[in-house]
Every structure is written in structure tokens, then in C-alpha cells.
mmCIF file of C-alpha atoms in Angstrom:
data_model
loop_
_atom_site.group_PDB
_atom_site.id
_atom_site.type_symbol
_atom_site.label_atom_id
_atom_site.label_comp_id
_atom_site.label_asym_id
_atom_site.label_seq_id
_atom_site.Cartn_x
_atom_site.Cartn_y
_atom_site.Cartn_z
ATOM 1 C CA UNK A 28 18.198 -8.700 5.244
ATOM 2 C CA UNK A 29 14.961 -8.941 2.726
ATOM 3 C CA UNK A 30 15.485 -6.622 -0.788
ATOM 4 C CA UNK A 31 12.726 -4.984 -1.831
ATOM 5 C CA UNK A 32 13.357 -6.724 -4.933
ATOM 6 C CA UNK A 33 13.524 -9.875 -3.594
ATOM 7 C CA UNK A 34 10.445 -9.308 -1.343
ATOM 8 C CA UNK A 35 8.290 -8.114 -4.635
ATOM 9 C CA UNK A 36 9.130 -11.430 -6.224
ATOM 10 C CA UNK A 37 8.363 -14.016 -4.043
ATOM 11 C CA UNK A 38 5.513 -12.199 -3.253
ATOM 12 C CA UNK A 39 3.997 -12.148 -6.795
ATOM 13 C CA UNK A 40 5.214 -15.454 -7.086
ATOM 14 C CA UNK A 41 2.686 -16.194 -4.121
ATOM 15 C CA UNK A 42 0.088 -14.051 -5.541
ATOM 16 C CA UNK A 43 0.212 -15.522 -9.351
ATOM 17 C CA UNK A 44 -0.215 -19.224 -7.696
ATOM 18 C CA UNK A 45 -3.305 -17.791 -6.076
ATOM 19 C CA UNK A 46 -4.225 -16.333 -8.516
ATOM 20 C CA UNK A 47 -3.787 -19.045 -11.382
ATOM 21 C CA UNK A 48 -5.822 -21.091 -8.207
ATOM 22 C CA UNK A 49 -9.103 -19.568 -9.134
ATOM 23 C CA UNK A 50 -9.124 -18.070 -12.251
ATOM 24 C CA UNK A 51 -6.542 -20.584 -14.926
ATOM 25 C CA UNK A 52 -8.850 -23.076 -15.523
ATOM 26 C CA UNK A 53 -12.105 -21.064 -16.488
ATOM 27 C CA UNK A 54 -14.314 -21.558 -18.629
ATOM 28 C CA UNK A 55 -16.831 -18.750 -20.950
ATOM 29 C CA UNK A 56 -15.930 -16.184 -22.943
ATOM 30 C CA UNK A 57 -16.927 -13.560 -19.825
ATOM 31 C CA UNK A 58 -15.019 -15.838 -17.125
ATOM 32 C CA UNK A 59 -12.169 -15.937 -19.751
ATOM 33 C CA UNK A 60 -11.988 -12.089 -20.315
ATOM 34 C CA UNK A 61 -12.443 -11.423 -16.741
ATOM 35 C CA UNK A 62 -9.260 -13.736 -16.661
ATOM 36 C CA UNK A 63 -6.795 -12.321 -19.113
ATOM 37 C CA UNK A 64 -5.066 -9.847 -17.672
ATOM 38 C CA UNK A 65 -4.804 -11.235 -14.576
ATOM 39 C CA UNK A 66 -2.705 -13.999 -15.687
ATOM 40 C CA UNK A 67 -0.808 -11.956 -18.383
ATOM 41 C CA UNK A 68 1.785 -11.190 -14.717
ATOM 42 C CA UNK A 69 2.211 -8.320 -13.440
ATOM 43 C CA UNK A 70 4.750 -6.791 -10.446
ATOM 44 C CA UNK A 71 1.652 -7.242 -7.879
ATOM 45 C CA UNK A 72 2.377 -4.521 -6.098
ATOM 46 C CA UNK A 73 -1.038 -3.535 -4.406
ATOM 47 C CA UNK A 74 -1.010 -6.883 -3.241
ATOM 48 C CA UNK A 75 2.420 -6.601 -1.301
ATOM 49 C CA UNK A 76 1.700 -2.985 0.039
ATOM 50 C CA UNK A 77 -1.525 -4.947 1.397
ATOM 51 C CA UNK A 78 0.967 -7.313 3.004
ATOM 52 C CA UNK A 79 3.452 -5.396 3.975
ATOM 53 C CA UNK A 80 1.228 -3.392 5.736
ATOM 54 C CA UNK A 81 -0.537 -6.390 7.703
ATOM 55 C CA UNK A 82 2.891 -7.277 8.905
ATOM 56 C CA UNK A 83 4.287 -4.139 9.970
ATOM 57 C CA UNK A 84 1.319 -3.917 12.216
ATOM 58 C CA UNK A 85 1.235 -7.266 13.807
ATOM 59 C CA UNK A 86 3.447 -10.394 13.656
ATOM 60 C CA UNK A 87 2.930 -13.683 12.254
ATOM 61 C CA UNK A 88 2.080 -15.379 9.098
ATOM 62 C CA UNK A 89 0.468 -13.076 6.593
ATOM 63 C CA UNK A 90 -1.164 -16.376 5.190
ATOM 64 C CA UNK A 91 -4.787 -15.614 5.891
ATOM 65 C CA UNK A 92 -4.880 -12.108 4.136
ATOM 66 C CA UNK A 93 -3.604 -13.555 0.808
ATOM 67 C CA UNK A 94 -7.598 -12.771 -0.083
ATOM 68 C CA UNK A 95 -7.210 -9.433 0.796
ATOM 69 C CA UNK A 96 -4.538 -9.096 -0.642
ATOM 70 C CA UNK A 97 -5.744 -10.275 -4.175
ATOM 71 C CA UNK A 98 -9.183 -7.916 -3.466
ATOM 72 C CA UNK A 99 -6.542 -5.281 -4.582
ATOM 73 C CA UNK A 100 -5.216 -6.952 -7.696
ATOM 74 C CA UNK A 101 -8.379 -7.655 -8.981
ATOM 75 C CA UNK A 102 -9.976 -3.879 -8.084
ATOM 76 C CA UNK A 103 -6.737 -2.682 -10.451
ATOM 77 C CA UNK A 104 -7.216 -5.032 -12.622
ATOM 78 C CA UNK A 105 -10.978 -3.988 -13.601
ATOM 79 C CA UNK A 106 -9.768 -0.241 -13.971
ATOM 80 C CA UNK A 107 -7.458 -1.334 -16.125
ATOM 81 C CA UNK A 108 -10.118 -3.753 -18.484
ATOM 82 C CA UNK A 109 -12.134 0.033 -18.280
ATOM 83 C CA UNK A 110 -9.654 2.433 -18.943
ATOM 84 C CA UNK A 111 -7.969 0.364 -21.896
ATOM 85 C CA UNK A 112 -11.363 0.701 -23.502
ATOM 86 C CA UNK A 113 -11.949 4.257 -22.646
ATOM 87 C CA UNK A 114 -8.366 5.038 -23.960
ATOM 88 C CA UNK A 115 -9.053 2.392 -27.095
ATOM 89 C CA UNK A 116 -5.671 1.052 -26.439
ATOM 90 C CA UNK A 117 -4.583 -2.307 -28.102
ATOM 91 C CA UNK A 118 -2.411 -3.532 -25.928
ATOM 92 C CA UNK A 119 -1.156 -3.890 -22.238
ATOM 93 C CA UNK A 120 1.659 -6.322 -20.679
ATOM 94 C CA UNK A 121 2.741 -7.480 -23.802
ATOM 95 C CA UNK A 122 -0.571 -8.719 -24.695
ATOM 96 C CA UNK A 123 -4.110 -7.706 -26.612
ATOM 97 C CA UNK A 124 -6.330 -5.498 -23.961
ATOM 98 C CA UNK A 125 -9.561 -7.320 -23.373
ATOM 99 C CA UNK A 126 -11.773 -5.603 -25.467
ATOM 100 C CA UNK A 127 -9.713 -6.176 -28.287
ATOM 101 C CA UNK A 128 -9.539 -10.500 -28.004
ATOM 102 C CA UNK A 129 -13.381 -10.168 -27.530
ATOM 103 C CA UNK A 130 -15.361 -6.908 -27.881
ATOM 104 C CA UNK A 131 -16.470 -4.149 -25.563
ATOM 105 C CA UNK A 132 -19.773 -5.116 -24.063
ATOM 106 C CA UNK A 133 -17.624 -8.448 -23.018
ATOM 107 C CA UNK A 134 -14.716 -6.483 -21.740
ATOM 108 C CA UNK A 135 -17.307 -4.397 -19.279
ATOM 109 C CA UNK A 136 -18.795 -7.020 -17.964
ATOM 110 C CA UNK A 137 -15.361 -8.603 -17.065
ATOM 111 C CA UNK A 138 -14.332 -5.639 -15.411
ATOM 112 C CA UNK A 139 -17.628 -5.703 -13.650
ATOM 113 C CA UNK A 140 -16.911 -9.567 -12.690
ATOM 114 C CA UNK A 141 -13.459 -8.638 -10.874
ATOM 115 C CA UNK A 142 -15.250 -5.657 -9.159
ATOM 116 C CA UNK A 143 -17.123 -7.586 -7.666
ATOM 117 C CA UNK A 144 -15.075 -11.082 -6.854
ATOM 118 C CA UNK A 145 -12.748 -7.950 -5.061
ATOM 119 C CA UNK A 146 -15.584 -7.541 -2.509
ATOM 120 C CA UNK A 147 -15.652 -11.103 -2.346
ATOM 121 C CA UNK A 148 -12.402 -12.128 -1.856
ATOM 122 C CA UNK A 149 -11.791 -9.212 1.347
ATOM 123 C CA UNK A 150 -14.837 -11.170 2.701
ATOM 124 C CA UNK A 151 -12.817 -14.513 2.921
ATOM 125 C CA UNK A 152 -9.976 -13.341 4.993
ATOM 126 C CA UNK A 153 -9.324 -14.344 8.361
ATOM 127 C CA UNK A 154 -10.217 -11.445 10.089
ATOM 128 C CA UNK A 155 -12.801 -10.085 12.556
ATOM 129 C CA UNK A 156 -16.418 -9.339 11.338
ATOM 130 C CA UNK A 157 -15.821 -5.594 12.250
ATOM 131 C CA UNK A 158 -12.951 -5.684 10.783
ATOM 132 C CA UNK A 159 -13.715 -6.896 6.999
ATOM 133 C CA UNK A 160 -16.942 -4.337 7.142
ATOM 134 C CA UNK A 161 -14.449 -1.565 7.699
ATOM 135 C CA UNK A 162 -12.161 -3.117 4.816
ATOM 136 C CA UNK A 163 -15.215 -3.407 2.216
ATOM 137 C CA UNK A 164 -16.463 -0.064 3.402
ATOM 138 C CA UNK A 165 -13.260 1.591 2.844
ATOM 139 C CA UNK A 166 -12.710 -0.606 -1.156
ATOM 140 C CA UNK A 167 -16.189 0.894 -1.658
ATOM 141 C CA UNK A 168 -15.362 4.657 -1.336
ATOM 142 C CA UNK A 169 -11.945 3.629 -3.118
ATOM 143 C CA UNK A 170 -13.732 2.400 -6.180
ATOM 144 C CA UNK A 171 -16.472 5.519 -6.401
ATOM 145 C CA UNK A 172 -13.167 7.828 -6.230
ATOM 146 C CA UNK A 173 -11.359 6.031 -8.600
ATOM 147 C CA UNK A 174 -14.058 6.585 -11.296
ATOM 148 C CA UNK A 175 -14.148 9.905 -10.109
ATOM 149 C CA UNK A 176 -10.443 10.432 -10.615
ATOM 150 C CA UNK A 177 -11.044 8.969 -14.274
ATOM 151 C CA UNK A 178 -13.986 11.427 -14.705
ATOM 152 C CA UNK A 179 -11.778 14.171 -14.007
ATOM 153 C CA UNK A 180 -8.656 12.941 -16.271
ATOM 154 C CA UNK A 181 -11.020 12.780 -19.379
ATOM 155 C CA UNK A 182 -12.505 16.243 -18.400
ATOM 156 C CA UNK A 183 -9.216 17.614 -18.457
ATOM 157 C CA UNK A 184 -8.736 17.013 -21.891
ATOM 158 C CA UNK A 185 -10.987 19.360 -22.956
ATOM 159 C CA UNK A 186 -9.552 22.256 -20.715
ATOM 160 C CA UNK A 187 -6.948 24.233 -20.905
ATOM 161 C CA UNK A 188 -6.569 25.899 -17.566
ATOM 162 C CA UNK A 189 -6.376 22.884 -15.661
ATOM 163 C CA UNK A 190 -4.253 23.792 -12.533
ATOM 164 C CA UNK A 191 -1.642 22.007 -10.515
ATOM 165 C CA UNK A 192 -4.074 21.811 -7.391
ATOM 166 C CA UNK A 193 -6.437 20.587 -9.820
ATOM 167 C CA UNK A 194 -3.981 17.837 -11.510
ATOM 168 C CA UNK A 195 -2.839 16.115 -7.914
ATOM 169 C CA UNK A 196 -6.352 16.187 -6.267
ATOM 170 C CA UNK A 197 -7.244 13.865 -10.276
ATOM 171 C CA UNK A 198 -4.171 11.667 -9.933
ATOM 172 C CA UNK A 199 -4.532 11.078 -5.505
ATOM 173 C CA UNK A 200 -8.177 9.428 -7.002
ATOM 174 C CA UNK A 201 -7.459 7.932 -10.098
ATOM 175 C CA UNK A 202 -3.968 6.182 -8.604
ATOM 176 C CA UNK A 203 -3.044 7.312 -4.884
ATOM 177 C CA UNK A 204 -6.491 5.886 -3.344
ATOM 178 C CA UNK A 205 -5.888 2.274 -4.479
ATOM 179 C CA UNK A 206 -2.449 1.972 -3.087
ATOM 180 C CA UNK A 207 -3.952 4.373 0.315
ATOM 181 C CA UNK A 208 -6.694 1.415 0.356
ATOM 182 C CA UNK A 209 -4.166 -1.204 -0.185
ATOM 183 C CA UNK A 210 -2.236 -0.250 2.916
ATOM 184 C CA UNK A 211 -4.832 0.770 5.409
ATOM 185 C CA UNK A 212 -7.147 -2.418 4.414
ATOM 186 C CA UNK A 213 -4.435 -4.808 5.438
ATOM 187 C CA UNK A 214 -3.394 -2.457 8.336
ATOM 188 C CA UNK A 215 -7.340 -2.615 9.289
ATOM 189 C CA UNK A 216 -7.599 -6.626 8.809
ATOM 190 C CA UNK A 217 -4.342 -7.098 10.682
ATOM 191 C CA UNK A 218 -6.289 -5.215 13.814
ATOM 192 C CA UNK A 219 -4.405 -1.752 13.333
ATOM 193 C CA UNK A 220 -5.878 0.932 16.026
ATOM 194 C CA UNK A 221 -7.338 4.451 13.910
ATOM 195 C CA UNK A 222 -4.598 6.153 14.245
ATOM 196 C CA UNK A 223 -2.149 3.625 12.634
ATOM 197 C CA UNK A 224 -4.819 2.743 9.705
ATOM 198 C CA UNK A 225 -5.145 6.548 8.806
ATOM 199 C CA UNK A 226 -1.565 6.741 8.589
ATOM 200 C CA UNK A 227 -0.719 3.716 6.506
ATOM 201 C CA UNK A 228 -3.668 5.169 4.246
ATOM 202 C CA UNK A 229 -1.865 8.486 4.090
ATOM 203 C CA UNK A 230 1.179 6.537 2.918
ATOM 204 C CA UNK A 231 -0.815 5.003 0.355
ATOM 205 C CA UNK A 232 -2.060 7.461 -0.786
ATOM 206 C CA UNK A 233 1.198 9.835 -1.288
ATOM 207 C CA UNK A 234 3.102 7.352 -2.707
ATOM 208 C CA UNK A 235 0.459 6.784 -4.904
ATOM 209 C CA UNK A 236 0.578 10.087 -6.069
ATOM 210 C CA UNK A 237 4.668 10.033 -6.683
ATOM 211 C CA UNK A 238 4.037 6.825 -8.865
ATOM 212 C CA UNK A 239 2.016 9.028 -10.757
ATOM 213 C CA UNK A 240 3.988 11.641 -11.553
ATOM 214 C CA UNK A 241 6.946 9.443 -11.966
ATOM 215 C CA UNK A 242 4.561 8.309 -14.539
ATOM 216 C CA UNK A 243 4.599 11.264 -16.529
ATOM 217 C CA UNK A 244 8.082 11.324 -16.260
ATOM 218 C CA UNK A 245 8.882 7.477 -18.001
ATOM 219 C CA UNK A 246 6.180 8.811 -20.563
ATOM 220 C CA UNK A 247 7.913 11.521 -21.734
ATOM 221 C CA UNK A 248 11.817 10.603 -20.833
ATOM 222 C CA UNK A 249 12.428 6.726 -21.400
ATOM 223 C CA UNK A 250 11.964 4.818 -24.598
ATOM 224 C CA UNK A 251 9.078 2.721 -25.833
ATOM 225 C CA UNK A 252 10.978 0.061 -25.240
ATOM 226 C CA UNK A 253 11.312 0.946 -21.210
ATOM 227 C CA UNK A 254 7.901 2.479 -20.682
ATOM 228 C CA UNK A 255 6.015 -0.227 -23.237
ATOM 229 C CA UNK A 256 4.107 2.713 -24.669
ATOM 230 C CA UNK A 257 4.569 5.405 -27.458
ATOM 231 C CA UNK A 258 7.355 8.099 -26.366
ATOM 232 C CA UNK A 259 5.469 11.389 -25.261
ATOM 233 C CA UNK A 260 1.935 10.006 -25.898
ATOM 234 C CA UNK A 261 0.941 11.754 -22.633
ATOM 235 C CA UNK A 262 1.738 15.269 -24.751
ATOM 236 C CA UNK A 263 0.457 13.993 -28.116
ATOM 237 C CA UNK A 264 -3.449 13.205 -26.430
ATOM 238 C CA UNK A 265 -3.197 16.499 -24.672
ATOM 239 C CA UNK A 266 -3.174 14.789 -21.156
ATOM 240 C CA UNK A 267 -2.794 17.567 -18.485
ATOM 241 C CA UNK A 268 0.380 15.997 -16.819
ATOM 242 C CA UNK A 269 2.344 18.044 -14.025
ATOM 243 C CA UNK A 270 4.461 18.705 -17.087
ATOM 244 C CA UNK A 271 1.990 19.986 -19.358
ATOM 245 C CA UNK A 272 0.552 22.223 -16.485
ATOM 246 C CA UNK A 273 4.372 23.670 -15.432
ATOM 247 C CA UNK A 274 5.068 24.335 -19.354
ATOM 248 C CA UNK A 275 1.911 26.021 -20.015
ATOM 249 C CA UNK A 276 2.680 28.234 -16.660
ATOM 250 C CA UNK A 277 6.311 29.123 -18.436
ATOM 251 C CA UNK A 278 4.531 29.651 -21.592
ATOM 252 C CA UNK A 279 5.379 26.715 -23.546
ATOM 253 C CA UNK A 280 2.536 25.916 -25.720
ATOM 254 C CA UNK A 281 2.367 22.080 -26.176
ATOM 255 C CA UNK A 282 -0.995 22.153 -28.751
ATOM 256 C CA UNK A 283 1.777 21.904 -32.346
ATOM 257 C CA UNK A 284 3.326 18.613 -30.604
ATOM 258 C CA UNK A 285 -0.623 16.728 -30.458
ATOM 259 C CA UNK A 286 0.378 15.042 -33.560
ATOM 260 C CA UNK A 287 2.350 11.806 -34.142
ATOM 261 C CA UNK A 288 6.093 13.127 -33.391
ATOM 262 C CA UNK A 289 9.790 12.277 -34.219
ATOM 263 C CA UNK A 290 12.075 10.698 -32.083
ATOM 264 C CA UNK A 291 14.277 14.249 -32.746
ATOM 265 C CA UNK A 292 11.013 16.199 -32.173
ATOM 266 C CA UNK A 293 10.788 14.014 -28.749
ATOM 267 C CA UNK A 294 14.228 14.969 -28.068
ATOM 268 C CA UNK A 295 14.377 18.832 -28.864
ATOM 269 C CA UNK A 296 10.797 19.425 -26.624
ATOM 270 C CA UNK A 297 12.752 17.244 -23.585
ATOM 271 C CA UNK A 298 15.604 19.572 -24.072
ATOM 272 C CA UNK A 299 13.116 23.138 -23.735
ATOM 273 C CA UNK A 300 11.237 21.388 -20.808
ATOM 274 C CA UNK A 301 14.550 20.869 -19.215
ATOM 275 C CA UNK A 302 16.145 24.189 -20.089
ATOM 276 C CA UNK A 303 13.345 26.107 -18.142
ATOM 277 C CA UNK A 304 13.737 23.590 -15.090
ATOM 278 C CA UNK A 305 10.754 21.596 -15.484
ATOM 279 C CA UNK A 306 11.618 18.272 -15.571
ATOM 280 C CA UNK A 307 13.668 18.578 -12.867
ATOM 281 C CA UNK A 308 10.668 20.746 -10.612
ATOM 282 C CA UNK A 309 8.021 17.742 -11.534
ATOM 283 C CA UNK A 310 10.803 15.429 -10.448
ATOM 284 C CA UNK A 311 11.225 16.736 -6.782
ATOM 285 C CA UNK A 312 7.272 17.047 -6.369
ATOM 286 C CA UNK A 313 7.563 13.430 -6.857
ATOM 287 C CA UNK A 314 10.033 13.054 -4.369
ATOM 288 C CA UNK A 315 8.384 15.388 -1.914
ATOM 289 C CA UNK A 316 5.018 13.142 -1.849
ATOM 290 C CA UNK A 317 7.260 10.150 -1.049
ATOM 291 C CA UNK A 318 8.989 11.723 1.678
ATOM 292 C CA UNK A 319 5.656 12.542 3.109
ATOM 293 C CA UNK A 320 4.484 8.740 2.616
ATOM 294 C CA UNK A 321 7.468 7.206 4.256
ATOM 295 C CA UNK A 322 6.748 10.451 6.928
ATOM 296 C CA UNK A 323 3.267 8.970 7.462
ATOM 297 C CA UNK A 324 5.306 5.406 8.763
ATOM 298 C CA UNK A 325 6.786 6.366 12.050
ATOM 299 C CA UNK A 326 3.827 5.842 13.946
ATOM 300 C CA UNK A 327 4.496 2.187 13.866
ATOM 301 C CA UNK A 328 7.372 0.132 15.203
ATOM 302 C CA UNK A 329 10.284 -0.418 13.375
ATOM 303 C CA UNK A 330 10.364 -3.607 11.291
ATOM 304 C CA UNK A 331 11.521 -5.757 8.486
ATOM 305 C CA UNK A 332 8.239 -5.022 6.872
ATOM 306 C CA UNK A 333 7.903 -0.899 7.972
ATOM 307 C CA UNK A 334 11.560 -1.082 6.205
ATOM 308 C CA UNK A 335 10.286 -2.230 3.141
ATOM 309 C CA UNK A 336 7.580 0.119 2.892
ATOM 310 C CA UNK A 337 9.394 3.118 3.037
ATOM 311 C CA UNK A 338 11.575 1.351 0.264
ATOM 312 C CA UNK A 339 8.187 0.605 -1.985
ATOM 313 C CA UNK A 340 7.799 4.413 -1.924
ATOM 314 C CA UNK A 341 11.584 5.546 -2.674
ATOM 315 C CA UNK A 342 11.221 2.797 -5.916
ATOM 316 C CA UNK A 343 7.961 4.469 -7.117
ATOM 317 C CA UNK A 344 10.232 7.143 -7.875
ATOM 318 C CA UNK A 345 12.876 5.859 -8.869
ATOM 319 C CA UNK A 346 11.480 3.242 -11.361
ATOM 320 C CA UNK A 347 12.448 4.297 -15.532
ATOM 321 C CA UNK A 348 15.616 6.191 -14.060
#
């Protein structure tokens, strides 16, 4: 029996060859940019829930959705180019973000460039006509709600009173709808009937949302070192996390710690958030949304691949424990 762990590798070994296929031997400064990320690795794991997905619905070689299946990588990969320059953050997988190497106007543009190779790419699997419209159709809406999602995280900044309703309908946009896309698109290509495709994108979506908040979590709980960012940076820029929303409700007021912070700072404002239970109530909504994704499964057959779905979602929140 396939690990998930196992099943993650070889399949971002597969991905990285495709991937060093069409964009390691470049050449421009835009091409270049557009490139860097991209081949700085990654765990690829839009790519396998595309995959994963494809097979769960039919059998046989997954071969001809490898496009597809990169159409995902390269959608994340221009939010990523975007929101590093939105964010002005220097670095990301152990290397300079793309507007740092070269300069902003460059850096949009090579998010622009993957946007639209993404759109490309779905176009060049092996799949029926009416199937890939459906498939670009459904990558369109993802992209306009992942901007949206963004939209609302920077808005939140500025507020306050942002409320819990508020917080998961920001982070199913900004991060459930890629991994929802991921799954239903290579449900969709892989000739999945409506009622299966709505369901893998439910399972997306969900555990899209507990990857999220497990987010928060690693931000706040695990060291730089584990998370590769700055401990509690989510508090320090006043992002309106599940936690920052649950300790405002308790009234813990988070606005003296939006400065640079000691590790025993760090430590004593863990210890209040888990005194009043909050760490462990943002924990189990993460869990919650992941039992509804792996829920959203048992429409299809069971499988090898179904299997390692369900798994996908139970390591989104269990990664930085």
C-alpha cells in the first residue's frame, strides 16, 4: 500500500521534470522571473490533488492530465509572485521572491505570464472539448475569487470587527478555491458526472480551508525554523486570523503585540491564548472542515487514490504538529 508520503514525492518528482521541461532553459529577464519560483521546488500539492482526483474517478494512466495538473501549479505560483509583492516579503522557499532578483513591474508581468500559460496548459490535456471548457471555465471563476479573497485579507487589516463568518468566507477564496478547483478540474477532465465533480470541489475546497487555519496555527506555534517565517508575524501585521478573531471575542487585545516581539513575549501570549481555550477551539475548526472534506468523498468508489485523498486532508492538519 501507497503512503501519502511516498505518493507526494514521486509525484512532484514527476511534476518538477515537467516542469524543468518547459520552463529550465529560458531565456529573458520576464521568461526568467516567470521561472523562478517554479523551479525553486515545492511539495506540488495542487498538482497531486488534481491527480488524485482524476484517478479516483476513472482508471488508468493519469499520464495525459500531467498539463492539468501543472495549470494548478502555475495558477499558485502567480498568486504567490503577487502576494510576495503585496506583502513586500524578501523571501520564499529558501530563495529571493521575484520582485526582489528583478523589480516589481517585472515580477507582475511574470505572474501575469503563468496566469496565463495555466489556461494554456488545461487546454493541452487529453480530454474532451466539453470537458476542458468546463475545466477553464471553472480556473476562471477560481482566479477572480482568489483576488477577491486577497481583496478581503488586506481589507481586514484595517478593521477591527472582522467576524469569524467573515474570516472563513476570506480564507475558502484566497486558499480553499484553488485546491476545490484542483480536485473538481481533474475530476471534470477524467469525465466525472455533476454530482461527483461538485463533491470533489467541496473537498477542495474544505480542506482548503483547514490548511488555512492550520496556517495560523504553524504561524503562531512552531519556530522560524519550522514555519520558514518570523514567529507570530500573523499577530505582529494585525492579520485577522481565527485566532485574532476568538481572542478579541474573549477580550484579549492583540494591538501592544504589533511590534517586533521576543521569543518570551511569543511564549507568554501562546500561554494566555491557550489558557482561555483558544488554540485548542481554532484547532478543532480545523479539524471539523477536514472531516467535512473527506465527508464530501463517499460518493465515489473506494480506491487507492479516494484513500489518499482523505489522507491529503487529515495531513493539512496535521502538518507543523
Amino acid at each position: 500500500m501507497t503512503t501519502l508520503e511516498d505518493y507526494l514525492e514521486k509525484n512532484a518528482d514527476r511534476i518538477d521534470k515537467v516542469i524543468h521541461r518547459y520552463f529550465g532553459d529560458v531565456h529573458g529577464d520576464l521568461f526568467r522571473a516567470s521561472a523562478h519560483l517554479l523551479l525553486a521546488g515545492g511539495k506540488r500539492l495542487r498538482p497531486a490533488v488534481v491527480i488524485l482526483a482524476a484517478d479516483a474517478v476513472r482508471k488508468g494512466s493519469s499520464d495525459d492530465l500531467i498539463p492539468a495538473a501543472l495549470s494548478l501549479e502555475l495558477t499558485h505560483n502567480f498568486t504567490l509572485i503577487h502576494d510576495d509583492i503585496m506583502d513586500g516579503d524578501a523571501a520564499r522557499r529558501g530563495v529571493p521572491t521575484v520582485h526582489t532578483v528583478w523589480d516589481e513591474p517585472t515580477a507582475i508581468l511574470a505572474g501575469d505570464v503563468l496566469y496565463a500559460k495555466a489556461f494554456e496548459f488545461i487546454c493541452l490535456s487529453d480530454a474532451s472539448e466539453t470537458a476542458k471548457i468546463r475545466a477553464v471555465k471553472m480556473l476562471a471563476r477560481t482566479c477572480t475569487e482568489i483576488c477577491e479573497g486577497q481583496s478581503m485579507d488586506m481589507a481586514f487589516e484595517k478593521r477591527h470587527d472582522v467576524l469569524e463568518m467573515e474570516y472563513l468566507e476570506m480564507v475558502s477564496k484566497k486558499t480553499g478555491v484553488l485546491y476545490g478547483a484542483s480536485a473538481a478540474i481533474g475530476g471534470i477532465l477524467a469525465g466525472a458526472n455533476p454530482v461527483q465533480a461538485d463533491a470533489l470541489y467541496q473537498f477542495g475546497v474544505n480542506s482548503g480551508v483547514a490548511f488555512q487555519i492550520q496556517d495560523d496555527l504553524i504561524d503562531l506555534l512552531a519556530s522560524s525554523e519550522a514555519s520558514g517565517k518570523d514567529r507570530a508575524s500573523d499577530i505582529r501585521e494585525g492579520k485577522q486570523t481565527l485566532i485574532a478573531i476568538r481572542a478579541r471575542e474573549r477580550g484579549i487585545d492583540l494591538a501592544p503585540y504589533r511590534r517586533a516581539l521576543t521569543g518570551a513575549e511569543i511564549d507568554d501570549l501562546i500561554a494566555r491564548l491557550q489558557d482561555e481555550g483558544i488554540v485548542e477551539e481554532v484547532r478543532a475548526v480545523a479539524v471539523e472542515r477536514a472531516t467535512i472534506a473527506k465527508q464530501a468523498l463517499s460518493v465515489l468508489p473506494d480506491s487507492e487514490e479516494k484513500r489518499l485523498l482523505a489522507e491529503i486532508a487529515d495531513f493539512f492538519i496535521a502538518r507543523g504538529n
